[in-house]
Every structure is written in structure tokens, then in C-alpha cells.
Short mmCIF file of C-alpha atoms in Angstrom, two decimals:
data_model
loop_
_atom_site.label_atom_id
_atom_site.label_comp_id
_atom_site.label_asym_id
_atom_site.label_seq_id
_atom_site.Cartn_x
_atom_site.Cartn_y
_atom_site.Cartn_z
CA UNK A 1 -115.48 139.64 138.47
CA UNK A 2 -115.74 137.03 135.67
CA UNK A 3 -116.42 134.11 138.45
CA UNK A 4 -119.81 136.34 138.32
CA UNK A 5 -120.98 135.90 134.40
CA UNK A 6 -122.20 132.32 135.31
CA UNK A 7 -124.21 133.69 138.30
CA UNK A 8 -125.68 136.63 136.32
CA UNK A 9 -126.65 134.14 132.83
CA UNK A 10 -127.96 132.03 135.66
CA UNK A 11 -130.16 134.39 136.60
CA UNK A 12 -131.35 135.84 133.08
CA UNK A 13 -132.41 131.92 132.42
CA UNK A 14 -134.20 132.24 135.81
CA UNK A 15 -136.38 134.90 135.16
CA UNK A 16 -136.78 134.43 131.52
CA UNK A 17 -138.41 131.00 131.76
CA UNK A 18 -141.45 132.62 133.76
CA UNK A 19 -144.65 130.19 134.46
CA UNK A 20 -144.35 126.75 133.43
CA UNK A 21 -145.09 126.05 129.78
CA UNK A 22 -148.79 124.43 130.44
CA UNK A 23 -152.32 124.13 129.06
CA UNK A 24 -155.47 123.85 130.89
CA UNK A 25 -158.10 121.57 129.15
CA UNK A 26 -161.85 122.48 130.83
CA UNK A 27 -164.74 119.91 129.87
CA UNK A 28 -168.56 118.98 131.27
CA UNK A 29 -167.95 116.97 134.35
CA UNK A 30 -171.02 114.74 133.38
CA UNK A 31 -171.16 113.69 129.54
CA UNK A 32 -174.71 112.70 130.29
CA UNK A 33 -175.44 116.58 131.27
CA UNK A 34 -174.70 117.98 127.36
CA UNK A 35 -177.54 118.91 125.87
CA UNK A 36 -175.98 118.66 121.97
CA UNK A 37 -172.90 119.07 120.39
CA UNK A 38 -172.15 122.33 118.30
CA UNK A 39 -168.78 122.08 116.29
CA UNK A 40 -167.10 119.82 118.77
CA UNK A 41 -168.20 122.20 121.70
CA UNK A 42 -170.36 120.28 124.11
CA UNK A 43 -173.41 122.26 125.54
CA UNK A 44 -174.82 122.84 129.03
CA UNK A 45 -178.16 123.92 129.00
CA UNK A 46 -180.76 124.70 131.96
CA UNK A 47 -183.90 126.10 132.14
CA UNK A 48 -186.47 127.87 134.54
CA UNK A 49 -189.25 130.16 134.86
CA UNK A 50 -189.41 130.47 131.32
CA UNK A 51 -185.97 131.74 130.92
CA UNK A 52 -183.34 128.93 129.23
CA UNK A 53 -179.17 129.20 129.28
CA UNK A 54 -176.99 127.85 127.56
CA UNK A 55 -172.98 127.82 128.60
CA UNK A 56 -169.84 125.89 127.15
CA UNK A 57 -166.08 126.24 127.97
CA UNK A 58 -164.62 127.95 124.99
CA UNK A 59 -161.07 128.56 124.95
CA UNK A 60 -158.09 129.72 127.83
CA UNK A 61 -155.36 132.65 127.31
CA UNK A 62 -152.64 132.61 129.68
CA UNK A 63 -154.41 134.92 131.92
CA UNK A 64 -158.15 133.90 131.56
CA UNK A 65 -160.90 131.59 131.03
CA UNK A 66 -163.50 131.89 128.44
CA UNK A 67 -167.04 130.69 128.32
CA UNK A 68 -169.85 131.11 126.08
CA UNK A 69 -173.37 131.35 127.14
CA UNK A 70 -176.53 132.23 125.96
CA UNK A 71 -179.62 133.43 127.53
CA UNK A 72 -182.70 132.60 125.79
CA UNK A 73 -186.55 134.65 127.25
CA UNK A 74 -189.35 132.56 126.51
CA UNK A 75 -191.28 133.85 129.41
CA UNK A 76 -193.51 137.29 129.61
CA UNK A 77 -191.57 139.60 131.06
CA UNK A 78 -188.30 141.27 130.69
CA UNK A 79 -185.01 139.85 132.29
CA UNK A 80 -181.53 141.69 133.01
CA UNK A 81 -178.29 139.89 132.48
CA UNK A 82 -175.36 141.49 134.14
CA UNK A 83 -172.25 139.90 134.11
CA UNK A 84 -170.87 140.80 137.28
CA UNK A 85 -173.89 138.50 138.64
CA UNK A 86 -171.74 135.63 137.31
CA UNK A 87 -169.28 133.37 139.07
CA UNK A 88 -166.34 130.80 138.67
CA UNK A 89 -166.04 128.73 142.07
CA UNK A 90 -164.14 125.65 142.72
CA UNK A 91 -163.92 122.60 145.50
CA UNK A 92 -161.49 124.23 147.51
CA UNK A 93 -163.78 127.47 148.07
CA UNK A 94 -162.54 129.96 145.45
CA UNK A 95 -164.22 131.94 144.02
CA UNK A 96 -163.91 134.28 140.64
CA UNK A 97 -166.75 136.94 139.66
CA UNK A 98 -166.90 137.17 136.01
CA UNK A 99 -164.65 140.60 134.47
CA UNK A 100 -167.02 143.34 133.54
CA UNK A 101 -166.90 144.33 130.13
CA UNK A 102 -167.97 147.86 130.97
CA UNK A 103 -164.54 148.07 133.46
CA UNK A 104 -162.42 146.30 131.11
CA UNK A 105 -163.13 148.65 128.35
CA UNK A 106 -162.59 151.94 130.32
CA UNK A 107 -159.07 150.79 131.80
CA UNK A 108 -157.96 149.39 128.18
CA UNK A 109 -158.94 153.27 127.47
CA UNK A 110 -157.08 154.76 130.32
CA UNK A 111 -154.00 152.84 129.66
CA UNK A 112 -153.88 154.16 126.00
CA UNK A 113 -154.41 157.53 126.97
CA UNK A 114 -151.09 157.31 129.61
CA UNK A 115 -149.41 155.66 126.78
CA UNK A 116 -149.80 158.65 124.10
CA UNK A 117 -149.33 161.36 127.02
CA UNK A 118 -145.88 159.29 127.61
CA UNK A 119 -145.43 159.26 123.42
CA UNK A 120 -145.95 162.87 123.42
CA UNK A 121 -143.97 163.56 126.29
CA UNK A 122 -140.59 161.50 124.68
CA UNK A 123 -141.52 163.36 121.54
CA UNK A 124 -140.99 166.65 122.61
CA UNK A 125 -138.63 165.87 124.99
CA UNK A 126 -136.64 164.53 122.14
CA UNK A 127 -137.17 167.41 119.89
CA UNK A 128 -135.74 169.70 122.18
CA UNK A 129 -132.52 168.07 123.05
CA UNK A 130 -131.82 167.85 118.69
CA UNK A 131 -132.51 171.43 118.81
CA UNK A 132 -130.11 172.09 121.70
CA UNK A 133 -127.68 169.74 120.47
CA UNK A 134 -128.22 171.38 116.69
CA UNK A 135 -127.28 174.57 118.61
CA UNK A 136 -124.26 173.73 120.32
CA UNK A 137 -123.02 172.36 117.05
CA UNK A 138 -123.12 175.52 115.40
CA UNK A 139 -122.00 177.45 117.91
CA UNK A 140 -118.89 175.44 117.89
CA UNK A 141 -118.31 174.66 114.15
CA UNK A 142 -116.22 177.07 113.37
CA UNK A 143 -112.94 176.21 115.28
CA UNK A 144 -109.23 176.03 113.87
CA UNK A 145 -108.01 172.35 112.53
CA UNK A 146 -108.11 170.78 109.44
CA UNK A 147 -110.41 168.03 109.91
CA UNK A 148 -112.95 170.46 111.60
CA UNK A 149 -116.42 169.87 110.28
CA UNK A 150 -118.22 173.26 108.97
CA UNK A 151 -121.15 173.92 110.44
CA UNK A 152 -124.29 172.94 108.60
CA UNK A 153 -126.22 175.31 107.14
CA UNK A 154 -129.76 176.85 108.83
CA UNK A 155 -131.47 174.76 105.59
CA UNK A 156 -129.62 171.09 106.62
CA UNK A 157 -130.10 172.43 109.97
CA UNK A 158 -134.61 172.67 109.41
CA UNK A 159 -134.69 170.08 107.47
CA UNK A 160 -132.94 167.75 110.19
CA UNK A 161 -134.85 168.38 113.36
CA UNK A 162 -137.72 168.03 110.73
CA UNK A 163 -137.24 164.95 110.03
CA UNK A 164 -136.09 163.94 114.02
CA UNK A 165 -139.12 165.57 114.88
CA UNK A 166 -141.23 163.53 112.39
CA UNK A 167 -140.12 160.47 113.81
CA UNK A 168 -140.34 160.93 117.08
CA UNK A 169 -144.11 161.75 116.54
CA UNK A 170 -144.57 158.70 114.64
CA UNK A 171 -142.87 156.97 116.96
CA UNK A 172 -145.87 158.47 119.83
CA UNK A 173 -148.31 157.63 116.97
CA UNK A 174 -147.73 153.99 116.94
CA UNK A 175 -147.70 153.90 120.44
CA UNK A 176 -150.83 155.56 121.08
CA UNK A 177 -152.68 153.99 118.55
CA UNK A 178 -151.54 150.16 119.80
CA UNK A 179 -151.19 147.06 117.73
CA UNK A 180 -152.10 147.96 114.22
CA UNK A 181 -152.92 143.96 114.03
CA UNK A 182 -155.70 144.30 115.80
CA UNK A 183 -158.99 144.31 114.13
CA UNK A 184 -162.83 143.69 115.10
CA UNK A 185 -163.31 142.10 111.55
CA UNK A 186 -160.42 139.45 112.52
CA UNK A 187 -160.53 135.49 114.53
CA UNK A 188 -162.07 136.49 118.22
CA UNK A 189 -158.73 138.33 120.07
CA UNK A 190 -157.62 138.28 123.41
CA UNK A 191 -159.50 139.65 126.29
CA UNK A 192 -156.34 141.50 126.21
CA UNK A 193 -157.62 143.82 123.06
CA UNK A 194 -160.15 146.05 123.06
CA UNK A 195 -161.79 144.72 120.25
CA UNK A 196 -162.68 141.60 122.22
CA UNK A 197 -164.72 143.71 124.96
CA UNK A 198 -166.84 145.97 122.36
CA UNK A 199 -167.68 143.27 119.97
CA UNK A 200 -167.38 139.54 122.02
CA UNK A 201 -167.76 139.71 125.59
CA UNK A 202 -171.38 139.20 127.15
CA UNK A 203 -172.50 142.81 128.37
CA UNK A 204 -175.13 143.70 130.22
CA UNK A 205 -178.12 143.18 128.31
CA UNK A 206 -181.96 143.34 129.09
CA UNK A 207 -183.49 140.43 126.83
CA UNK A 208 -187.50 140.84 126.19
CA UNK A 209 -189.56 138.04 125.74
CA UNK A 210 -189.34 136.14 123.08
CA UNK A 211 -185.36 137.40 122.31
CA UNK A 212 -181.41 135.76 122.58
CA UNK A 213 -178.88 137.18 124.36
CA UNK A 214 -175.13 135.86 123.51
CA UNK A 215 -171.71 136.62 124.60
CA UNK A 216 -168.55 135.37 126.25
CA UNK A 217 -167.91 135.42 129.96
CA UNK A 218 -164.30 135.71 131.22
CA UNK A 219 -162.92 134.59 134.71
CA UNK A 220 -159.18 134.42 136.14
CA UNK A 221 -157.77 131.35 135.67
CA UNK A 222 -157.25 129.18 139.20
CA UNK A 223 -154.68 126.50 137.85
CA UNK A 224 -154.97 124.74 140.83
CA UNK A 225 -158.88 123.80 140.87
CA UNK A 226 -159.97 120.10 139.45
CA UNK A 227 -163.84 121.13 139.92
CA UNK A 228 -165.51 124.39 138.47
CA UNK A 229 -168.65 125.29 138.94
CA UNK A 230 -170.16 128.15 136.54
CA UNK A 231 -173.06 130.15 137.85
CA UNK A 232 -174.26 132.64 135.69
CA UNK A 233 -176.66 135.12 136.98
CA UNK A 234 -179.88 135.95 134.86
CA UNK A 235 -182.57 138.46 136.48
CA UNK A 236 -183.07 136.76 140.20
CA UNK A 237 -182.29 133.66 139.30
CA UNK A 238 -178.80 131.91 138.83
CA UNK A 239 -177.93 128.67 136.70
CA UNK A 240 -175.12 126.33 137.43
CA UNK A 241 -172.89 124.15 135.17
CA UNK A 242 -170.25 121.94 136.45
CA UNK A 243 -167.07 121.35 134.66
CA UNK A 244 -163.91 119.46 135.26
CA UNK A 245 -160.35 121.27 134.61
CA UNK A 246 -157.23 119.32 133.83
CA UNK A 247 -153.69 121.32 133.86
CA UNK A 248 -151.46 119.78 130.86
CA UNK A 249 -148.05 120.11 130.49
CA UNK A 250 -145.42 119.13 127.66
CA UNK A 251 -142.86 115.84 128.57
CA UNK A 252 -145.55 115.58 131.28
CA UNK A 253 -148.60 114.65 130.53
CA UNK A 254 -150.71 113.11 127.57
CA UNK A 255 -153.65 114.33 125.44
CA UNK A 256 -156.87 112.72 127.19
CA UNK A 257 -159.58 111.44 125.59
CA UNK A 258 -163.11 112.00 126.70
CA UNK A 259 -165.15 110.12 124.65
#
């Protein structure tokens, strides 16, 4: 049996490493396409019909990409931005439709909810085996020996499962509530949080002339792609940005320099 530890620590190294430790860096694929420079971020801007956007790579979580864009209405007439109209395509023929914010925000929801129905499920379930167990102990407290313990009183016996109760709930509390970190006043989260969805994503938005729509667009990452192509999707017309993506990882590679 002990010719198995090595196997089995093996095997917990295995799975505990996970994906590679790596970085993606995402940048214009043509310097001489940026319109300006904003706080290091280069922008892409095209316009049409009276209707202008404006799109830069902003930042990667292990999951995602994120993009900014903004949709500017300088014609006459109203225009809808939906999301979902949006796209992430590569060389090789993938291609990623933007999340929708509207989606993401009901399943964050759902999940919550099955979270506090499990909290409140392990609460009570917990509550009643203290109570049975609180039972049994008094039932059988009162047996010969001199090193039995007497049975606690009905007063220890409230104000235990009181407090067992207690924490169990908070425990359900916490859970159902989620990170107490998070915060809409706080740096731009994850598209992971809530918080990122009601108060930083791009949703779908009718600008009138004359207004400035802003947001952040989210796509799957696609590790594998050199060449990105962003479309994003304004009333019937659709505006493309090409980017170059460059995987990075540590002992590997080195920090490029663009400029």
C-alpha cells in the first residue's frame, strides 16, 4: 500500500497545477490604424452613416476578454446597440459572439438563489441533528459510573442549539449573500461578479442623435488565435477592428515591445 503514496501525491500535483501559468497580451495589428492614445490604451475608431465607434482591448481574466467601445450618434435618427450583434473571430474560422449582459446577470442570480436554498437546507438540516443528538444525550445522562457526565440542564440545553443554530444560519447568510469584497464603488471586477454586469458591461442601449453610448464587451478567450478581428454591431451596420494576440508565458517568453 505505501508503494502507492508516490502515485497518489503524483496525482494531487497533476491536477493541482491546472492550465499553464500564461498571459495573453492583445494589441492593434496596424499602429498606423490608432486613432489617439488614451492612458496608454491605443484607440480604434471607424465611422459611417453618421454613426462613429470607438473600440480598444482592455484587459483579460483567465476566462475572458475585455474590450471597450464606444458608440458615438451624430446622425438624425435613432440607433440600437445590442451586444449580442457583436463578434470575436479569428484566422482559423472561430468565432465568439459577445456575452449578453442581460443573460449573465440572470444566471449570476440563479446561482445565488441555489446557493442560499443549499445554505438553508444545511442549516436546518444541521439544527435538527443538535437537537436529536441534544436528545439522546439526555436521555442517556443519567447512567451508573463515576465519571458519568450529568445531563445538562433544559437552560444549557436552549441556549446551545441557540447558538448552533445561529451559526449555521450565518453560515447560509454568508453564502447567500457572496463575497462581501465585492463592491460597485470598487476598481472594475471580474465579469465573474455581478457588479461588473449592472454597472460596466455594454448593454443594450438605444443612443439618439447627438448622444454616447459606452461599455465593455466580453468574449471567451481562444488562446490559440494570432489574428482577432472585433466586429461590433451598431443598428444595421457592423464595424471591424483588427488586433493581434500574443500568448506569454513565464521562463518562456519575453515582454515585447511595440513601439
Amino acid at each position: 500500500m505505501k508503494h502507492l503514496y508516490p502515485l497518489v501525491l503524483l496525482a494531487l500535483l497533476g491536477t493541482s497545477c491546472g492550465r499553464p501559468l500564461q498571459l495573453v497580451n492583445v494589441h492593434p495589428s496596424d499602429d498606423a490604424t490608432v486613432d489617439r492614445y488614451t492612458y496608454g490604451n491605443p484607440i480604434l475608431r471607424k465611422e459611417r452613416s453618421g454613426v462613429a465607434v470607438e473600440a480598444n482591448y482592455y484587459d483579460a481574466s483567465p476566462d475572458y476578454l475585455v474590450f471597450d467601445v464606444q458608440v458615438f450618434n451624430d446622425s438624425d435618427r435613432d440607433v440600437l446597440f445590442d451586444p449580442v450583434l457583436s463578434s470575436l473571430s479569428s484566422a482559423s474560422g472561430g468565432l465568439q459572439r459577445a456575452l449578453d449582459p442581460e443573460f449573465e446577470l440572470l444566471s449570476l442570480d440563479w446561482r445565488a438563489l441555489e446557493r442560499q436554498r443549499t445554505g438553508r437546507t444545511l442549516a436546518w438540516i444541521g439544527a435538527g441533528v443538535l437537537v436529536a443528538g441534544t436528545a439522546y444525550a439526555i436521555a442517556n445522562g443519567s447512567g451508573s459510573g463515576e465519571n458519568v457526565t450529568p445531563a445538562p440542564t433544559s437552560t444549557q440545553v436552549a441556549a446551545q442549539l441557540t447558538t448552533s443554530v445561529a451559526d449555521a444560519m450565518s453560515f447560509y447568510i454568508i453564502e447567500g449573500a457572496g463575497d462581501p469584497r465585492s463592491s460597485s464603488s470598487a476598481a472594475v471586477p471580474d465579469p465573474s461578479d455581478r457588479f461588473f454586469w449592472l454597472d460596466h458591461s455594454f448593454r443594450i442601449t438605444t443612443v439618439r442623435p447627438g448622444e454616447r453610448a459606452m461599455g465593455k464587451l466580453v468574449f471567451p478567450r481562444e488562446d490559440a488565435a494570432s489574428r482577432l478581428r472585433l466586429s461590433v454591431g451598431v443598428g444595421e451596420e457592423a464595424f471591424e477592428f483588427a488586433f493581434d494576440q500574443r500568448v506569454l508565458r513565464p521562463g518562456r517568453d519575453e515582454i515585447p515591445r511595440h513601439r
